[in-house]
mmCIF file of C-alpha atoms and ligand atoms in Angstrom:
data_model
loop_
_atom_site.group_PDB
_atom_site.id
_atom_site.type_symbol
_atom_site.label_atom_id
_atom_site.label_comp_id
_atom_site.label_asym_id
_atom_site.label_seq_id
_atom_site.Cartn_x
_atom_site.Cartn_y
_atom_site.Cartn_z
ATOM 1 C CA MET A 1 168.084 75.324 118.716
ATOM 2 C CA THR A 2 166.833 72.461 116.917
ATOM 3 C CA PHE A 3 168.665 69.837 119.031
ATOM 4 C CA ASN A 4 167.268 71.700 122.060
ATOM 5 C CA PHE A 5 163.678 71.319 121.476
ATOM 6 C CA LEU A 6 164.374 68.218 120.360
ATOM 7 C CA SER A 7 166.034 67.322 123.430
ATOM 8 C CA ALA A 8 163.190 69.510 125.992
ATOM 9 C CA PHE A 9 160.744 67.323 124.139
ATOM 10 C CA LEU A 10 162.553 63.481 124.158
ATOM 11 C CA PHE A 11 162.915 64.721 128.581
ATOM 12 C CA ALA A 12 159.215 65.283 128.705
ATOM 13 C CA LEU A 13 158.178 62.526 127.090
ATOM 14 C CA PHE A 14 160.553 60.399 129.154
ATOM 15 C CA LEU A 15 158.730 62.726 132.243
ATOM 16 C CA VAL A 16 155.844 61.801 131.166
ATOM 17 C CA VAL A 17 156.453 58.181 130.429
ATOM 18 C CA HIS A 18 157.929 57.475 133.971
ATOM 19 C CA ALA A 19 156.063 59.538 135.985
ATOM 20 C CA HIS A 20 153.069 57.014 134.844
ATOM 21 C CA PRO A 21 154.322 53.398 137.381
ATOM 22 C CA VAL A 22 154.854 56.369 140.030
ATOM 23 C CA SER A 23 150.962 58.344 139.968
ATOM 24 C CA LEU A 24 149.740 54.111 140.008
ATOM 25 C CA ILE A 25 152.226 53.584 143.357
ATOM 26 C CA ALA A 26 150.323 56.447 144.661
ATOM 27 C CA ARG A 27 147.246 55.926 144.225
ATOM 28 C CA ASP A 28 145.706 53.078 145.226
ATOM 29 C CA VAL A 29 142.556 50.667 143.523
ATOM 30 C CA ALA A 30 140.462 50.684 146.966
ATOM 31 C CA VAL A 31 138.358 47.168 147.012
ATOM 32 C CA PRO A 32 136.355 47.750 150.186
ATOM 33 C CA GLN A 33 134.367 44.229 151.382
ATOM 34 C CA ILE A 34 130.409 44.576 151.628
ATOM 35 C CA LEU A 35 129.730 43.835 154.644
ATOM 36 C CA THR A 36 126.270 44.093 154.338
ATOM 37 C CA PRO A 37 124.197 42.733 152.837
ATOM 38 C CA THR A 38 124.734 39.030 153.692
ATOM 39 C CA ALA A 39 123.389 36.292 151.398
ATOM 40 C CA GLY A 40 119.851 35.112 151.955
ATOM 41 C CA ASP A 41 118.719 38.734 153.304
ATOM 42 C CA THR A 42 115.377 40.215 152.760
ATOM 43 C CA TRP A 43 114.918 43.510 151.930
ATOM 44 C CA VAL A 44 110.951 45.029 151.468
ATOM 45 C CA ILE A 45 110.432 47.398 149.086
ATOM 46 C CA GLY A 46 109.612 50.571 150.481
ATOM 47 C CA ASP A 47 111.655 50.083 153.600
ATOM 48 C CA THR A 48 114.727 52.045 154.877
ATOM 49 C CA GLN A 49 117.740 49.579 153.756
ATOM 50 C CA SER A 50 121.555 50.211 154.212
ATOM 51 C CA VAL A 51 124.587 48.505 152.870
ATOM 52 C CA THR A 52 127.494 49.001 154.902
ATOM 53 C CA TRP A 53 131.439 48.163 153.644
ATOM 54 C CA ASN A 54 134.673 48.003 155.225
ATOM 55 C CA VAL A 55 136.799 51.010 155.356
ATOM 56 C CA SER A 56 139.704 49.752 158.261
ATOM 57 C CA SER A 57 141.937 49.160 155.294
ATOM 58 C CA LEU A 58 141.108 51.878 153.048
ATOM 59 C CA PRO A 59 144.611 53.287 151.561
ATOM 60 C CA ALA A 60 144.836 57.766 151.614
ATOM 61 C CA GLN A 61 144.293 58.059 148.210
ATOM 62 C CA ILE A 62 142.386 57.061 146.436
ATOM 63 C CA THR A 63 141.470 57.514 142.310
ATOM 64 C CA ASN A 64 138.110 57.774 142.846
ATOM 65 C CA PRO A 65 136.215 58.397 146.220
ATOM 66 C CA VAL A 66 132.696 58.957 144.758
ATOM 67 C CA GLY A 67 131.089 55.830 145.750
ATOM 68 C CA GLN A 68 127.686 55.022 143.862
ATOM 69 C CA ILE A 69 125.129 51.489 143.971
ATOM 70 C CA LEU A 70 123.878 49.600 141.418
ATOM 71 C CA LEU A 71 121.636 46.649 142.102
ATOM 72 C CA ARG A 72 122.318 44.031 140.019
ATOM 73 C CA LYS A 73 119.780 40.374 139.470
ATOM 74 C CA GLY A 74 121.074 37.060 138.364
ATOM 75 C CA GLU A 75 124.271 38.164 136.455
ATOM 76 C CA LEU A 76 122.764 41.340 134.436
ATOM 77 C CA THR A 77 123.740 45.153 136.657
ATOM 78 C CA GLN A 78 120.593 46.622 136.455
ATOM 79 C CA ASN A 79 119.868 50.353 135.674
ATOM 80 C CA VAL A 80 118.730 51.021 138.823
ATOM 81 C CA THR A 81 120.795 53.561 141.320
ATOM 82 C CA LEU A 82 119.872 52.980 144.623
ATOM 83 C CA ALA A 83 122.593 55.283 145.971
ATOM 84 C CA GLY A 84 125.027 57.785 144.413
ATOM 85 C CA ASN A 85 127.155 60.887 145.380
ATOM 86 C CA PHE A 86 128.675 59.701 148.790
ATOM 87 C CA SER A 87 132.496 58.802 149.981
ATOM 88 C CA ILE A 88 133.636 55.218 149.963
ATOM 89 C CA ARG A 89 135.032 56.472 152.818
ATOM 90 C CA ALA A 90 132.286 56.826 154.845
ATOM 91 C CA GLY A 91 131.179 53.372 155.043
ATOM 92 C CA ASN A 92 127.535 52.625 154.551
ATOM 93 C CA VAL A 93 124.748 54.497 152.775
ATOM 94 C CA SER A 94 120.947 54.340 153.198
ATOM 95 C CA PHE A 95 118.321 54.642 150.531
ATOM 96 C CA ILE A 96 114.547 53.718 149.673
ATOM 97 C CA VAL A 97 114.153 50.030 148.303
ATOM 98 C CA PRO A 98 112.874 50.699 144.650
ATOM 99 C CA SER A 99 109.732 48.513 143.147
ATOM 100 C CA VAL A 100 111.847 46.207 141.843
ATOM 101 C CA THR A 101 109.582 42.754 140.731
ATOM 102 C CA PRO A 102 110.494 40.895 144.186
ATOM 103 C CA ASP A 103 112.762 37.572 143.511
ATOM 104 C CA ASP A 104 115.823 36.112 145.649
ATOM 105 C CA ASP A 105 118.907 36.761 142.927
ATOM 106 C CA TYR A 106 119.469 40.449 143.620
ATOM 107 C CA SER A 107 122.342 41.776 144.842
ATOM 108 C CA ILE A 108 124.329 45.134 144.698
ATOM 109 C CA VAL A 109 127.919 46.701 143.011
ATOM 110 C CA LEU A 110 129.548 49.364 144.831
ATOM 111 C CA PHE A 111 131.540 50.908 142.360
ATOM 112 C CA GLY A 112 134.451 53.816 143.308
ATOM 113 C CA ASP A 113 137.233 52.448 142.159
ATOM 114 C CA SER A 114 136.359 48.956 141.323
ATOM 115 C CA GLY A 115 132.555 47.032 141.245
ATOM 116 C CA ASN A 116 132.269 44.845 144.211
ATOM 117 C CA PHE A 117 129.318 42.570 143.842
ATOM 118 C CA SER A 118 127.438 41.735 147.784
ATOM 119 C CA PRO A 119 126.176 37.697 147.694
ATOM 120 C CA GLU A 120 122.480 37.708 146.316
ATOM 121 C CA PHE A 121 119.553 38.571 148.646
ATOM 122 C CA SER A 122 115.227 38.717 148.011
ATOM 123 C CA ILE A 123 113.609 41.127 147.584
ATOM 124 C CA VAL A 124 110.024 41.531 149.021
ATOM 125 C CA SER A 125 106.727 43.384 148.494
ATOM 126 C CA ALA A 126 105.741 44.957 151.297
ATOM 127 C CA ASN A 127 102.875 42.977 152.367
ATOM 128 C CA VAL A 128 104.681 40.063 151.846
ATOM 129 C CA THR A 129 105.150 37.566 155.396
ATOM 130 C CA VAL A 130 108.808 36.366 155.268
ATOM 131 C CA ALA A 131 108.850 33.448 157.274
HETATM 132 C C1 NAG B 201 137.859 45.059 157.698
HETATM 133 O O1 NAG B 201 139.388 45.191 157.321
HETATM 134 C C2 NAG B 201 140.142 45.264 158.566
HETATM 135 C C3 NAG B 201 141.447 44.867 157.747
HETATM 136 O O2 NAG B 201 140.944 44.183 156.178
HETATM 137 C C4 NAG B 201 139.866 43.429 158.862
HETATM 138 O O3 NAG B 201 140.419 43.509 160.343
HETATM 139 C C5 NAG B 201 138.232 43.744 160.406
HETATM 140 O O4 NAG B 201 138.294 42.237 160.419
HETATM 141 C C6 NAG B 201 137.517 43.560 159.545
HETATM 142 N N1 NAG B 201 135.697 43.785 159.821
HETATM 143 C C7 NAG B 201 135.401 43.292 159.285
HETATM 144 C C8 NAG B 201 133.638 43.661 159.735
HETATM 145 O O5 NAG B 201 135.264 42.143 158.755
HETATM 146 C C1 NAG B 202 118.703 54.049 132.352
HETATM 147 O O1 NAG B 202 117.691 54.960 133.890
HETATM 148 C C2 NAG B 202 118.064 55.995 133.182
HETATM 149 C C3 NAG B 202 116.835 56.941 133.817
HETATM 150 O O2 NAG B 202 116.524 56.245 135.244
HETATM 151 C C4 NAG B 202 117.256 56.713 131.720
HETATM 152 O O3 NAG B 202 117.844 57.904 131.686
HETATM 153 C C5 NAG B 202 118.641 55.691 130.641
HETATM 154 O O4 NAG B 202 118.631 55.576 129.818
HETATM 155 C C6 NAG B 202 118.710 54.458 131.041
HETATM 156 N N1 NAG B 202 119.680 54.027 130.415
HETATM 157 C C7 NAG B 202 119.423 52.590 130.335
HETATM 158 C C8 NAG B 202 121.004 52.401 129.332
HETATM 159 O O5 NAG B 202 118.773 51.990 129.719
HETATM 160 C C1 NAG B 203 128.172 65.885 144.970
HETATM 161 O O1 NAG B 203 128.037 65.768 145.857
HETATM 162 C C2 NAG B 203 129.034 66.776 146.842
HETATM 163 C C3 NAG B 203 129.237 66.871 148.264
HETATM 164 O O2 NAG B 203 128.164 66.254 148.639
HETATM 165 C C4 NAG B 203 128.271 67.859 146.067
HETATM 166 O O3 NAG B 203 128.437 69.200 145.879
HETATM 167 C C5 NAG B 203 127.512 67.817 144.426
HETATM 168 O O4 NAG B 203 126.265 68.869 144.340
HETATM 169 C C6 NAG B 203 126.575 66.184 144.109
HETATM 170 N N1 NAG B 203 126.594 66.620 143.252
HETATM 171 C C7 NAG B 203 125.742 65.622 142.520
HETATM 172 C C8 NAG B 203 125.342 65.731 141.299
HETATM 173 O O5 NAG B 203 124.566 65.185 143.295
HETATM 174 C C1 NAG B 204 127.459 54.877 159.042
HETATM 175 O O1 NAG B 204 128.427 55.905 158.690
HETATM 176 C C2 NAG B 204 128.532 57.416 159.416
HETATM 177 C C3 NAG B 204 129.305 58.188 159.261
HETATM 178 O O2 NAG B 204 129.790 58.391 157.438
HETATM 179 C C4 NAG B 204 128.713 56.420 160.777
HETATM 180 O O3 NAG B 204 129.477 57.692 161.789
HETATM 181 C C5 NAG B 204 128.182 55.462 161.115
HETATM 182 O O4 NAG B 204 128.774 54.886 162.533
HETATM 183 C C6 NAG B 204 127.896 54.185 160.233
HETATM 184 N N1 NAG B 204 126.988 53.586 160.616
HETATM 185 C C7 NAG B 204 127.049 52.222 160.264
HETATM 186 C C8 NAG B 204 126.228 51.657 160.559
HETATM 187 O O5 NAG B 204 128.306 51.779 160.253
HETATM 188 C C1 NAG B 205 100.648 42.432 147.660
HETATM 189 O O1 NAG B 205 100.003 43.670 147.360
HETATM 190 C C2 NAG B 205 99.700 43.523 145.702
HETATM 191 C C3 NAG B 205 99.215 45.142 144.987
HETATM 192 O O2 NAG B 205 99.333 46.571 146.394
HETATM 193 C C4 NAG B 205 98.935 43.256 145.430
HETATM 194 O O3 NAG B 205 98.810 43.035 143.960
HETATM 195 C C5 NAG B 205 99.543 40.982 145.466
HETATM 196 O O4 NAG B 205 98.894 40.242 144.808
HETATM 197 C C6 NAG B 205 99.830 41.097 147.109
HETATM 198 N N1 NAG B 205 101.057 40.506 147.622
HETATM 199 C C7 NAG B 205 100.555 39.331 148.515
HETATM 200 C C8 NAG B 205 101.070 38.112 148.996
HETATM 201 O O5 NAG B 205 99.169 39.566 148.929
#
């Protein structure tokens, strides 16, 4: 009785330990390439902007298919959510550019499975004329 219980326990433990690599193989980490914004783009505060990414090579199973986009300035991810709760499979999401300090070292981080950074772009005030 005790032996059977122990065997069952060890067998269950064996299954748990060995099931893990299988689930990692079945569900791949999706690392979609960000297509826009591109380096040097300009976003105007208050305008509708979109972020697009390549969905053509996404794995069939995505561990976290719910996307979120945060703003990053220099090396620091800001506490500014540009968009959230969208599907990573959509390939794009639109939002209104929030009122942040205008500068030329902004980028975005696309979260799903991974956190992918875009190149740096500028955010300007609506009344600034872009040359
Ligand atoms: C999207 O990814 C596919 C597969 O990796 C690639 O062939 C294609 O060129 C990419 N599209 C763009 C616009 O980068
Ligand atoms: C981030 O912003 C939200 C509201 O926009 C706020 O509730 C939260 O406390 C902030 N978190 C940090 C770490 O500043
Ligand atoms: C996220 O989106 C799903 C489906 O589009 C919706 O059912 C859910 O309420 C949304 N959650 C939040 C927190 O907005
Ligand atoms: C945005 O995504 C939708 C589907 O979610 C697609 O129909 C549309 O063509 C996409 N637009 C761009 C500009 O990628
Ligand atoms: C843009 O408008 C703000 C107030 O709306 C003003 O303070 C700022 O000086 C303006 N900038 C330019 C370059 O005109």
